[in-house]
Short mmCIF file of C-alpha atoms in Angstrom, two decimals:
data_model
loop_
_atom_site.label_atom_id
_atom_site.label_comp_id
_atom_site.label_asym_id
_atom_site.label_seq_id
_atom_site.Cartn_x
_atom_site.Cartn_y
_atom_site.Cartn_z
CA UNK A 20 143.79 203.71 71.27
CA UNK A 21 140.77 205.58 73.27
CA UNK A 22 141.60 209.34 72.65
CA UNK A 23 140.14 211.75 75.27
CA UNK A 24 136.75 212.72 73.92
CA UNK A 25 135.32 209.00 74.01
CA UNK A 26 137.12 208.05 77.34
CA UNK A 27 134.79 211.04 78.38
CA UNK A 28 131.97 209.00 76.60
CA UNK A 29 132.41 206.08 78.00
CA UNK A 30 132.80 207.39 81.35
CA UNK A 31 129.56 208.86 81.14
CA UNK A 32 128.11 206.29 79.76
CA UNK A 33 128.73 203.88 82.70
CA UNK A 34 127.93 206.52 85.00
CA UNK A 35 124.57 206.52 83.49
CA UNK A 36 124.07 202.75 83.23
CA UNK A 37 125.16 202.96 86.81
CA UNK A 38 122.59 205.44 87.66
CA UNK A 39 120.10 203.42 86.00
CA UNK A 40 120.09 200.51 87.32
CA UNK A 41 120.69 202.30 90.94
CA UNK A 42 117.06 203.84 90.02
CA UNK A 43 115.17 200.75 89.45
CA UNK A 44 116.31 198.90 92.38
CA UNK A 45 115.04 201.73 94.06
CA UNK A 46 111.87 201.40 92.58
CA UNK A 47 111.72 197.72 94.00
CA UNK A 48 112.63 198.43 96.93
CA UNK A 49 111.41 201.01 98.30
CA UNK A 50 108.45 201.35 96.30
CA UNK A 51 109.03 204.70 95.38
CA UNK A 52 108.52 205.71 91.46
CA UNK A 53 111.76 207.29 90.20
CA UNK A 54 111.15 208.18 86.97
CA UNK A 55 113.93 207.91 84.28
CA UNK A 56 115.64 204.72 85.44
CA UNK A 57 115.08 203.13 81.78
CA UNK A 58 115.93 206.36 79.98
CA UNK A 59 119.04 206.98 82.08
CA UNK A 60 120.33 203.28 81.04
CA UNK A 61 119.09 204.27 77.42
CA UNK A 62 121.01 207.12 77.48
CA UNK A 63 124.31 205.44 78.87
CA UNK A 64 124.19 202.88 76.46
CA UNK A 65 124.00 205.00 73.55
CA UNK A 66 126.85 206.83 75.43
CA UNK A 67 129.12 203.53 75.36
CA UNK A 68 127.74 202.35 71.76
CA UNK A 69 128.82 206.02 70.33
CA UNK A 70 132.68 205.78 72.00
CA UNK A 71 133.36 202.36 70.60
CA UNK A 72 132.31 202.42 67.21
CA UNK A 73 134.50 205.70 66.74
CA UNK A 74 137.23 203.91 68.29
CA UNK A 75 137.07 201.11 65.18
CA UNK A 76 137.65 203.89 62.26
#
């Protein structure tokens, strides 16, 4: 079972995928440089990564 503190992970982790990806089609789109779209998705996945390997001990 997910306890609290790596729901909150994962939450925030998608979020941040989420935001990624949301910056990058922007790029292509609108061709406007957003920086951060890479490190945003980066940082989400580590997010997700960190909440389920706690969650197998």
């Amino acid at each position: 079972m997910i306890n609290m503190n790596n729901r909150l992970k994962l939450g925030l982790g998608v979020i941040f995928c989420i935001l990624g990806v949301l910056i990058i089609i922007s790029n292509f789109f609108y061709m406007i440089v957003i920086p951060g779209g890479l490190i945003s998705i980066l940082v989400g996945s580590m997010l997700i990564y960190d909440s389920l390997k706690k969650d197998k001990n």
